[in-house]
Tab-separated table of C-alpha atoms in Angstrom:
chain	number	residue	atom	x	y	z
U	3	MET	CA	-84.791	169.245	-133.786
U	4	SER	CA	-81.922	167.501	-134.560
U	5	ASP	CA	-80.968	167.016	-130.972
U	6	PHE	CA	-83.680	164.620	-130.619
U	7	ILE	CA	-82.948	162.948	-133.572
U	8	LYS	CA	-80.060	162.873	-132.631
U	9	TYR	CA	-81.075	161.491	-129.354
U	10	GLY	CA	-83.344	159.431	-130.637
U	11	ILE	CA	-80.990	157.205	-132.247
U	12	ARG	CA	-78.688	157.098	-129.583
U	13	PHE	CA	-81.733	155.790	-127.440
U	14	VAL	CA	-82.800	153.135	-130.379
U	15	GLY	CA	-79.063	152.310	-130.702
U	16	ILE	CA	-78.128	151.508	-127.506
U	17	LEU	CA	-80.981	149.206	-127.023
U	18	VAL	CA	-80.456	147.301	-130.009
U	19	LEU	CA	-76.997	146.275	-128.449
U	20	GLN	CA	-78.409	145.627	-124.961
U	21	VAL	CA	-80.820	143.590	-126.065
U	22	LEU	CA	-80.421	141.823	-129.242
U	23	ILE	CA	-75.914	141.202	-129.037
U	24	LEU	CA	-75.446	141.587	-125.127
U	25	LYS	CA	-78.668	139.912	-123.358
U	26	ASN	CA	-77.892	136.700	-125.662
U	27	LEU	CA	-73.298	135.942	-124.230
U	28	ASN	CA	-73.765	133.419	-121.680
U	29	LEU	CA	-70.468	134.645	-120.084
U	30	ASN	CA	-71.449	132.193	-117.363
U	31	PHE	CA	-69.988	129.038	-116.199
U	32	GLY	CA	-71.239	126.726	-114.258
U	33	SER	CA	-75.005	126.431	-112.699
U	34	TYR	CA	-74.902	130.407	-111.080
U	35	GLN	CA	-75.109	133.229	-113.165
U	36	TYR	CA	-72.994	135.746	-111.933
U	37	PHE	CA	-72.102	138.026	-115.306
U	38	HIS	CA	-74.165	140.196	-116.285
U	39	LEU	CA	-73.270	142.956	-119.309
U	40	ILE	CA	-75.440	145.747	-118.698
U	41	ILE	CA	-74.072	148.734	-120.392
U	42	TYR	CA	-77.415	150.824	-121.026
U	43	PRO	CA	-77.400	153.145	-118.567
U	44	VAL	CA	-74.643	154.699	-120.744
U	45	PHE	CA	-77.835	156.599	-122.481
U	46	ILE	CA	-78.401	158.611	-119.044
U	47	PHE	CA	-74.870	159.248	-118.464
U	48	THR	CA	-73.846	161.126	-121.749
U	49	LEU	CA	-77.295	163.293	-121.768
U	50	PRO	CA	-76.196	167.593	-121.845
U	51	VAL	CA	-75.386	168.219	-118.647
U	52	ARG	CA	-77.916	171.247	-119.250
U	53	THR	CA	-81.111	168.861	-119.239
U	54	PRO	CA	-83.788	168.865	-116.897
U	55	LYS	CA	-84.022	166.504	-113.739
U	56	SER	CA	-87.461	165.124	-114.698
U	57	LEU	CA	-86.445	164.880	-117.709
U	58	LEU	CA	-83.568	162.927	-116.841
U	59	ILE	CA	-85.689	160.468	-114.752
U	60	LEU	CA	-88.750	160.496	-117.527
U	61	LEU	CA	-86.005	159.258	-119.838
U	62	GLY	CA	-84.457	157.402	-117.571
U	63	PHE	CA	-88.032	155.654	-116.773
U	64	LEU	CA	-88.411	154.982	-120.945
U	65	MET	CA	-85.150	153.531	-121.775
U	66	GLY	CA	-85.814	151.038	-117.792
U	67	LEU	CA	-88.723	150.210	-119.252
U	68	SER	CA	-87.405	149.216	-123.381
U	69	VAL	CA	-85.154	147.459	-121.496
U	70	ASP	CA	-87.415	145.502	-119.637
U	71	LEU	CA	-90.073	144.615	-122.380
U	72	PHE	CA	-86.919	142.184	-124.213
U	73	TYR	CA	-86.035	141.044	-120.561
U	74	ASP	CA	-89.085	139.973	-119.214
U	75	SER	CA	-89.068	141.194	-116.110
U	76	PRO	CA	-92.153	144.349	-115.665
U	77	GLY	CA	-90.075	147.290	-114.035
U	78	VAL	CA	-86.719	146.096	-112.579
U	79	HIS	CA	-84.894	147.613	-115.342
U	80	ALA	CA	-86.715	150.487	-114.833
U	81	ALA	CA	-86.522	150.945	-111.356
U	82	ALA	CA	-83.035	150.827	-111.286
U	83	LEU	CA	-82.390	153.151	-114.081
U	84	THR	CA	-84.647	156.029	-112.590
U	85	LEU	CA	-83.034	155.874	-109.696
U	86	THR	CA	-79.608	156.306	-111.432
U	87	ALA	CA	-80.976	159.386	-113.151
U	88	PHE	CA	-82.140	160.834	-109.902
U	89	LEU	CA	-78.726	160.406	-108.441
U	90	ARG	CA	-76.902	161.757	-111.527
U	91	SER	CA	-77.642	165.349	-111.281
U	92	PRO	CA	-75.745	165.310	-107.773
U	93	ILE	CA	-73.101	163.369	-108.265
U	94	LEU	CA	-72.529	165.430	-111.806
U	95	LYS	CA	-72.700	168.209	-109.434
U	96	TRP	CA	-69.676	166.647	-107.279
U	97	VAL	CA	-67.293	165.955	-110.226
U	98	GLU	CA	-67.980	169.550	-111.924
U	99	PRO	CA	-64.600	170.670	-112.942
U	100	VAL	CA	-64.262	174.187	-111.199
U	101	GLU	CA	-64.703	176.567	-114.081
U	102	GLY	CA	-68.892	174.596	-115.196
U	103	PHE	CA	-69.527	173.299	-118.406
U	104	SER	CA	-70.725	175.247	-121.196
U	105	THR	CA	-73.834	175.430	-121.905
U	106	SER	CA	-74.789	172.796	-124.316
U	107	ALA	CA	-72.125	169.551	-123.644
U	108	GLU	CA	-72.546	166.273	-122.704
U	109	ALA	CA	-71.431	164.908	-119.735
U	110	ASN	CA	-68.563	162.884	-121.332
U	111	ALA	CA	-64.751	163.005	-121.655
U	112	SER	CA	-64.287	165.927	-123.402
U	113	ALA	CA	-66.366	168.233	-120.786
U	114	LEU	CA	-65.471	167.067	-117.646
U	115	GLY	CA	-61.788	165.197	-117.807
U	116	TYR	CA	-60.654	161.508	-117.789
U	117	SER	CA	-60.945	161.099	-114.565
U	118	ALA	CA	-63.154	162.935	-113.415
U	119	ASN	CA	-65.615	161.070	-116.579
U	120	PHE	CA	-63.959	157.845	-114.781
U	121	ILE	CA	-65.349	158.347	-111.527
U	122	TYR	CA	-68.381	159.655	-112.556
U	123	VAL	CA	-68.957	156.756	-114.989
U	124	VAL	CA	-68.135	154.306	-112.119
U	125	VAL	CA	-69.918	155.263	-109.564
U	126	LEU	CA	-73.124	155.769	-111.217
U	127	LEU	CA	-72.727	152.179	-113.074
U	128	PHE	CA	-71.772	150.712	-109.314
U	129	ILE	CA	-75.433	152.430	-107.848
U	130	HIS	CA	-77.587	150.750	-110.504
U	131	LEU	CA	-76.014	147.594	-111.137
U	132	LEU	CA	-76.169	147.112	-106.905
U	133	MET	CA	-79.664	148.785	-107.185
U	134	TYR	CA	-80.820	146.215	-110.192
U	135	PHE	CA	-79.365	143.349	-108.789
U	136	SER	CA	-81.026	143.865	-105.135
U	137	ILE	CA	-84.543	144.621	-107.535
U	138	GLU	CA	-83.816	141.115	-108.643
U	139	ALA	CA	-83.594	139.276	-106.382
U	140	PHE	CA	-85.824	141.132	-103.954
U	141	SER	CA	-85.290	139.967	-100.696
U	142	LEU	CA	-81.884	140.556	-97.915
U	143	LEU	CA	-81.971	136.522	-97.464
U	144	TYR	CA	-79.520	136.886	-100.517
U	145	PHE	CA	-77.645	139.514	-99.704
U	146	PHE	CA	-74.267	137.997	-100.473
U	147	ASP	CA	-76.120	137.021	-104.093
U	148	ILE	CA	-76.463	140.094	-105.023
U	149	ILE	CA	-72.359	141.784	-103.561
U	150	LEU	CA	-71.367	139.310	-105.680
U	151	ARG	CA	-72.988	139.368	-108.904
U	152	THR	CA	-72.547	143.451	-108.451
U	153	ILE	CA	-68.830	143.187	-107.874
U	154	CYS	CA	-68.450	140.468	-111.160
U	155	SER	CA	-70.835	142.053	-113.380
U	156	PHE	CA	-69.871	145.640	-112.395
U	157	ILE	CA	-65.902	144.660	-113.373
U	158	ILE	CA	-67.331	143.222	-117.052
U	159	SER	CA	-69.629	146.503	-117.661
U	160	ILE	CA	-67.142	148.865	-116.666
U	161	LEU	CA	-64.575	147.578	-118.814
U	162	LEU	CA	-67.465	147.306	-121.816
U	163	LEU	CA	-68.559	150.856	-121.273
U	164	VAL	CA	-65.157	153.286	-121.365
U	165	LEU	CA	-64.132	150.856	-124.269
U	166	LEU	CA	-68.276	152.137	-126.145
U	167	GLN	CA	-66.912	155.483	-125.149
U	168	PHE	CA	-63.996	155.387	-126.103
U	169	ILE	CA	-65.024	154.903	-129.799
U	170	PHE	CA	-68.084	156.678	-130.255
U	171	ARG	CA	-67.815	159.255	-128.421
U	172	LEU	CA	-64.695	160.369	-129.024
E	7	MET	CA	-99.958	179.894	-104.725
E	8	ARG	CA	-96.336	181.279	-105.705
E	9	ASN	CA	-94.810	179.340	-102.568
E	10	LEU	CA	-97.012	175.947	-104.396
E	11	VAL	CA	-95.200	177.164	-107.489
E	12	GLU	CA	-91.358	177.770	-106.516
E	13	LEU	CA	-91.579	174.253	-104.571
E	14	LEU	CA	-92.655	172.302	-107.726
E	15	SER	CA	-89.727	174.576	-109.720
E	16	ARG	CA	-87.211	173.746	-107.190
E	17	PHE	CA	-88.038	169.985	-106.579
E	18	GLY	CA	-90.508	169.077	-108.293
E	19	HIS	CA	-88.242	166.143	-110.392
E	20	ILE	CA	-88.126	164.364	-106.698
E	21	PHE	CA	-91.697	164.169	-106.655
E	22	LEU	CA	-91.676	163.255	-110.209
E	23	PHE	CA	-89.003	160.403	-109.448
E	24	LEU	CA	-91.009	158.973	-106.168
E	25	PHE	CA	-93.821	159.049	-108.285
E	26	LEU	CA	-92.287	156.910	-111.335
E	27	GLU	CA	-89.959	155.220	-108.786
E	28	ILE	CA	-93.608	153.675	-107.305
E	29	VAL	CA	-95.197	152.931	-111.296
E	30	CYS	CA	-92.260	150.618	-111.116
E	31	PHE	CA	-92.481	148.577	-107.955
E	32	THR	CA	-95.987	148.382	-108.573
E	33	LEU	CA	-95.390	147.068	-112.049
E	34	ILE	CA	-92.167	144.579	-110.307
E	35	VAL	CA	-94.481	142.777	-107.987
E	36	ARG	CA	-97.558	142.356	-110.211
E	37	TYR	CA	-96.272	141.144	-113.557
E	38	ASN	CA	-92.724	139.337	-111.801
E	39	GLN	CA	-93.722	136.009	-110.193
E	40	THR	CA	-90.675	136.137	-107.393
E	41	GLN	CA	-90.896	139.582	-106.307
E	42	ASN	CA	-94.788	139.209	-106.501
E	43	GLU	CA	-94.197	136.455	-103.949
E	44	ILE	CA	-91.652	137.318	-102.061
E	45	TRP	CA	-94.049	140.343	-101.415
E	46	ALA	CA	-97.193	138.469	-100.887
E	47	ASN	CA	-95.047	136.213	-98.106
E	48	THR	CA	-93.818	139.567	-96.776
E	49	THR	CA	-97.131	141.502	-96.097
E	50	SER	CA	-98.929	138.991	-95.491
E	51	ILE	CA	-96.753	138.557	-91.839
E	52	PHE	CA	-97.035	141.729	-91.080
E	53	ALA	CA	-100.824	141.844	-91.129
E	54	ASP	CA	-101.042	138.726	-89.930
E	55	GLY	CA	-99.423	139.799	-87.033
E	56	ILE	CA	-101.578	142.911	-87.155
E	57	LYS	CA	-104.280	141.214	-87.401
E	58	SER	CA	-103.587	138.474	-84.534
E	59	ARG	CA	-103.354	141.386	-82.321
E	60	VAL	CA	-106.167	143.054	-83.936
E	61	ASN	CA	-108.023	139.675	-82.531
E	62	SER	CA	-106.676	139.070	-79.742
E	63	ILE	CA	-108.346	142.936	-78.155
E	64	SER	CA	-111.143	142.408	-79.644
E	65	GLN	CA	-111.659	138.424	-78.215
E	66	TYR	CA	-110.748	140.071	-74.660
E	67	SER	CA	-114.093	142.112	-75.029
E	68	GLN	CA	-115.627	139.479	-75.629
E	69	LEU	CA	-115.012	136.917	-72.354
E	70	GLN	CA	-117.588	137.492	-70.263
E	71	GLN	CA	-119.931	136.930	-73.766
E	72	VAL	CA	-118.084	133.672	-74.368
E	73	ASN	CA	-118.141	133.028	-70.888
E	74	ASP	CA	-122.358	132.779	-70.257
E	75	SER	CA	-122.549	130.738	-73.779
E	76	LEU	CA	-119.271	128.627	-72.444
E	77	ARG	CA	-121.359	127.501	-68.624
E	78	ALA	CA	-124.953	127.384	-70.905
E	79	GLU	CA	-123.578	124.897	-73.087
E	80	ASN	CA	-121.209	122.925	-70.088
E	81	ALA	CA	-125.257	122.790	-67.950
E	82	GLN	CA	-126.819	121.293	-70.768
E	83	LEU	CA	-124.318	118.715	-71.472
E	84	LEU	CA	-123.841	117.669	-67.554
E	85	GLU	CA	-127.755	118.059	-67.475
E	86	ARG	CA	-128.105	115.690	-70.864
E	87	ILE	CA	-125.820	113.219	-68.630
E	88	ILE	CA	-127.010	113.204	-65.159
E	89	ASN	CA	-130.879	112.700	-67.051
E	90	PHE	CA	-129.788	108.982	-68.701
E	91	SER	CA	-127.850	108.537	-65.837
E	92	VAL	CA	-131.514	107.979	-64.003
E	93	TYR	CA	-133.500	106.870	-67.042
E	94	ASP	CA	-134.424	103.576	-67.414
E	95	ARG	CA	-131.330	101.592	-68.491
E	96	ASP	CA	-132.704	99.261	-71.311
E	97	GLN	CA	-132.960	101.881	-74.191
E	98	SER	CA	-130.683	103.516	-75.565
E	99	PHE	CA	-129.265	107.226	-75.295
E	100	GLN	CA	-130.769	108.410	-79.098
E	101	LYS	CA	-134.091	107.351	-78.049
E	102	TYR	CA	-133.193	109.310	-74.496
E	103	ASP	CA	-132.348	112.297	-76.369
E	104	SER	CA	-135.545	112.326	-78.836
E	105	ASP	CA	-137.862	112.662	-76.252
E	106	SER	CA	-138.094	115.736	-74.370
E	107	SER	CA	-140.520	114.106	-71.277
E	108	ASN	CA	-137.170	112.340	-69.969
E	109	ILE	CA	-135.924	115.589	-68.446
E	110	VAL	CA	-136.301	115.104	-65.191
E	111	TYR	CA	-133.409	117.410	-63.965
E	112	ARG	CA	-132.380	120.867	-65.120
E	113	LEU	CA	-129.380	122.627	-64.309
E	114	ILE	CA	-128.987	126.551	-64.512
E	115	PRO	CA	-125.266	127.385	-64.233
E	116	VAL	CA	-125.434	130.101	-61.552
E	117	SER	CA	-122.578	132.469	-60.733
E	118	ILE	CA	-121.335	133.362	-56.802
E	119	CYS	CA	-121.189	136.621	-55.939
E	120	ASP	CA	-120.263	136.516	-52.509
E	121	LYS	CA	-119.460	133.279	-49.957
E	122	THR	CA	-117.693	133.043	-46.336
E	123	VAL	CA	-115.310	130.170	-46.241
E	124	HIS	CA	-113.095	129.761	-43.043
E	125	LEU	CA	-116.601	130.554	-40.778
E	126	ARG	CA	-118.536	127.987	-38.625
E	127	ASN	CA	-121.408	128.553	-40.481
E	128	ASN	CA	-120.982	129.543	-44.644
E	129	ASN	CA	-123.200	130.420	-46.534
E	130	MET	CA	-122.911	132.204	-50.296
E	131	THR	CA	-124.794	135.386	-52.384
E	132	LEU	CA	-125.638	133.774	-55.060
E	133	CYS	CA	-126.054	136.562	-58.685
E	134	GLN	CA	-129.126	135.259	-60.141
E	135	GLY	CA	-132.595	134.784	-58.503
E	136	GLU	CA	-135.979	133.397	-59.319
E	137	SER	CA	-136.117	135.637	-62.529
E	138	SER	CA	-133.556	132.863	-63.648
E	139	HIS	CA	-135.783	130.264	-62.476
E	140	VAL	CA	-133.441	129.566	-59.211
E	141	ARG	CA	-135.723	128.992	-56.219
E	142	SER	CA	-134.941	128.129	-53.145
E	143	ARG	CA	-133.619	124.795	-51.827
E	144	MET	CA	-131.860	123.475	-54.857
E	145	GLY	CA	-129.368	121.465	-54.297
E	146	LEU	CA	-125.840	123.285	-56.561
E	147	ILE	CA	-123.380	121.690	-57.816
E	148	THR	CA	-120.263	121.833	-59.551
E	149	LYS	CA	-118.964	119.559	-62.105
E	150	LYS	CA	-115.766	117.748	-59.332
E	151	GLY	CA	-118.992	117.320	-56.147
E	152	VAL	CA	-121.384	118.977	-54.316
E	153	VAL	CA	-121.531	122.018	-53.379
E	154	GLY	CA	-124.740	123.433	-51.202
E	155	MET	CA	-127.998	124.176	-51.413
E	156	THR	CA	-129.989	127.479	-52.071
E	157	SER	CA	-132.510	128.756	-49.181
E	158	ALA	CA	-134.392	131.955	-49.740
E	159	CYS	CA	-134.753	133.459	-53.312
E	160	SER	CA	-135.210	137.144	-54.316
E	161	GLU	CA	-135.685	138.730	-57.529
E	162	ASN	CA	-131.981	138.602	-58.629
E	163	PHE	CA	-130.310	137.233	-55.733
E	164	CYS	CA	-130.004	134.172	-53.609
E	165	LYS	CA	-129.150	132.860	-50.656
E	166	ALA	CA	-127.695	129.431	-50.497
E	167	LEU	CA	-125.876	126.988	-48.090
E	168	LEU	CA	-122.716	126.161	-48.461
E	169	ILE	CA	-121.560	122.199	-47.551
E	170	THR	CA	-119.483	123.673	-44.786
E	171	ASN	CA	-122.836	123.935	-42.969
E	172	ASN	CA	-124.230	122.941	-39.081
E	173	LEU	CA	-126.714	122.487	-40.564
E	174	SER	CA	-126.604	120.877	-43.720
E	175	ARG	CA	-126.873	117.000	-43.754
E	176	ILE	CA	-126.976	115.867	-47.637
E	177	SER	CA	-127.992	111.984	-48.550
E	178	ALA	CA	-124.950	109.864	-50.419
E	179	LEU	CA	-124.075	106.277	-50.762
E	180	ILE	CA	-120.565	105.252	-51.386
E	181	LYS	CA	-120.310	104.093	-55.004
E	182	GLY	CA	-119.992	100.435	-55.678
E	183	LYS	CA	-120.433	99.240	-52.345
E	184	ASP	CA	-124.064	101.600	-52.059
E	185	TYR	CA	-124.158	101.453	-48.517
E	186	ASN	CA	-125.712	104.719	-47.811
E	187	GLY	CA	-125.238	107.277	-45.291
E	188	ASN	CA	-125.358	110.827	-44.117
E	189	ILE	CA	-122.991	113.401	-44.562
E	190	THR	CA	-122.729	116.047	-42.830
E	191	TRP	CA	-119.491	119.014	-41.428
E	192	PRO	CA	-118.507	118.480	-37.915
E	193	GLY	CA	-116.639	121.917	-38.059
E	194	THR	CA	-112.846	121.644	-38.073
E	195	ASP	CA	-111.819	121.158	-41.690
E	196	PRO	CA	-113.359	122.775	-44.098
E	197	ARG	CA	-112.580	119.948	-46.998
E	198	VAL	CA	-113.218	117.129	-44.531
E	199	LEU	CA	-117.021	116.409	-44.172
E	200	GLU	CA	-118.072	113.524	-41.592
E	201	MET	CA	-120.460	110.233	-43.100
E	202	ARG	CA	-122.326	108.383	-41.117
E	203	ALA	CA	-125.188	105.832	-40.492
E	204	VAL	CA	-123.522	103.309	-42.155
E	205	PRO	CA	-123.304	100.003	-40.419
E	206	LYS	CA	-120.384	98.837	-39.116
E	207	TYR	CA	-119.842	95.784	-41.405
E	208	ALA	CA	-119.787	97.528	-44.502
E	209	ASN	CA	-115.994	96.408	-45.919
E	210	VAL	CA	-115.081	100.164	-46.915
E	211	VAL	CA	-112.020	101.273	-48.309
E	212	LEU	CA	-109.483	104.277	-48.173
E	213	GLY	CA	-110.152	106.143	-51.537
E	214	ASP	CA	-113.688	104.893	-52.492
E	215	THR	CA	-115.253	107.344	-53.722
E	216	ILE	CA	-118.583	108.920	-51.902
E	217	VAL	CA	-121.691	109.999	-54.511
E	218	THR	CA	-125.406	111.314	-53.946
E	219	SER	CA	-128.068	109.005	-53.571
E	220	GLY	CA	-130.833	110.983	-55.009
E	221	TYR	CA	-132.617	109.256	-52.032
E	222	SER	CA	-133.598	113.603	-51.353
E	223	THR	CA	-135.066	115.571	-53.819
E	224	LEU	CA	-132.492	118.220	-53.793
E	225	PHE	CA	-129.397	116.458	-55.792
E	226	PRO	CA	-130.220	113.357	-58.429
E	227	PRO	CA	-127.752	109.783	-57.853
E	228	ASN	CA	-124.155	109.114	-58.271
E	229	ILE	CA	-122.988	113.367	-58.125
E	230	PRO	CA	-119.412	113.097	-57.034
E	231	ILE	CA	-118.746	114.028	-53.181
E	232	GLY	CA	-115.175	112.713	-52.298
E	233	LEU	CA	-113.145	110.356	-51.526
E	234	VAL	CA	-112.564	108.405	-48.236
E	235	THR	CA	-109.595	109.673	-46.013
E	236	ASN	CA	-110.211	107.367	-42.794
E	237	PHE	CA	-113.360	105.399	-41.302
E	238	GLU	CA	-113.480	104.043	-37.543
E	239	VAL	CA	-116.931	102.913	-35.896
E	240	VAL	CA	-118.003	105.237	-33.336
E	241	LYS	CA	-117.529	103.772	-29.697
E	242	GLY	CA	-120.507	102.414	-28.664
E	243	GLN	CA	-122.659	102.649	-31.672
E	244	ASN	CA	-123.004	99.757	-34.935
E	245	GLU	CA	-122.314	102.161	-37.502
E	246	LEU	CA	-119.595	104.141	-39.215
E	247	SER	CA	-117.643	107.400	-38.954
E	248	ILE	CA	-116.419	108.471	-41.540
E	249	GLU	CA	-113.768	110.699	-42.932
E	250	VAL	CA	-114.996	112.149	-46.535
E	251	SER	CA	-111.800	114.329	-47.845
E	252	MET	CA	-114.162	116.516	-51.063
E	253	MET	CA	-112.867	117.147	-54.434
E	254	GLU	CA	-114.804	120.133	-54.904
E	255	ASP	CA	-112.278	123.888	-53.107
E	256	MET	CA	-115.261	125.985	-51.634
E	257	ALA	CA	-112.256	128.268	-51.210
E	258	THR	CA	-111.745	128.735	-55.457
E	259	LEU	CA	-115.682	128.187	-55.859
E	260	GLN	CA	-116.739	131.039	-58.877
E	261	GLU	CA	-119.284	129.490	-60.105
E	262	ALA	CA	-121.820	126.509	-60.434
E	263	TYR	CA	-125.222	124.189	-61.451
E	264	ALA	CA	-128.471	124.882	-59.043
E	265	ILE	CA	-130.636	121.296	-60.064
E	266	GLU	CA	-134.407	121.920	-60.369
E	267	PHE	CA	-135.907	117.921	-60.157
E	268	ILE	CA	-138.834	118.922	-62.603
E	269	LYS	CA	-141.144	116.012	-60.454
E	270	LYS	CA	-140.304	117.486	-57.214
E	271	GLU	CA	-143.488	118.805	-55.951
E	272	GLU	CA	-144.658	114.809	-56.453
E	273	LYS	CA	-142.490	113.156	-54.604
E	274	GLN	CA	-142.733	115.439	-51.793
E	275	ILE	CA	-146.115	115.529	-51.212
E	276	LEU	CA	-145.953	111.505	-51.698
E	277	GLU	CA	-143.678	110.745	-49.555
E	278	ALA	CA	-145.596	113.332	-47.018
E	279	SER	CA	-149.062	111.289	-47.759
E	280	THR	CA	-146.889	108.141	-46.710
E	281	ASN	CA	-145.013	109.440	-43.620
E	282	GLU	CA	-148.998	109.736	-41.670
């Protein structure tokens, strides 16, 4: 039960951070927007390693949908985060330390080690951003745009995300 | 049953993932304007491609029908033009059109089942017969010119003489100059006819059009036959021999119109009675 409350508070906290603060930060200069701060996938990243895969996917869908509500783009964030949640398990298995995880470990730096955790977060966040910007453009004509936005947003988001992880989940 | 449960427990999350992704995409395409438009355009490109291909296949299967209806329509239009040209010129076309007793010539579209082109006497077989109102001794024309005349008809087929036949004789005149003569086929070139009985002082010029005169019951007046390509005075006679090059090519003939002259019997009886 306390788990449920704990993760519930995390859900709400991350959601609030993303939509109320980060959404309104306008880091763009000129007429075109390349820099977006997107850190809500960290909710999916730091769920316990033993969460059932179906639950992961479902939680990803719900989180994405909630963010969508505030970004006025029904389904876009949800599609991206569902994919990320789906890919979390194989990638976690890939960076798993040799001795395995303890039963109730969360998938963060204390269980994985800083380097493994960094790789895991980088890969998943990049995939998420790529998927998000692809769906947002929805056409291969904008391929160059999509890549540019992914890279720019990735650079700033990964910095903030690692910082957040450092501060909150010591 | 156990296999199904096992399948679900191992791969259940994949099905859930696919299901949720599909739900997401449905939401995206329905509620986001840009994505909606891009989706609608892309699907319509594919759908239109497939639809146009299916359409062309189904159109191909209806070609025979379409062809038949177009020929019937053509026959009707040509009929109106021919009938109008023999109509009293004072009246206007609307008045002519509204009165159905003005139809003097009827055109029946016929298709050609068989023909000979290079013999000394050329005939053809038409695929229509008495059941389509084609009778013997009806003139046959196409848009480009006179083609021949039917000789004998059975229920479903007709034999016809082409112009390129010893027995064919057509009454013709030089358009614009109104000198009339007779056209026969000398038998040398399948595209060249000979016109005689035109007086030698007639000012024929190369390139004049030769049309039917309307004096016989076979053909209405002013149906084109060919163009003048050569003429000379026949030695020792008072007439010209005019070489007429046909506009219609007998070798490529597939379809024609049979002309029914409504008042034929009346005219023939009158001519026969005055000849006595």
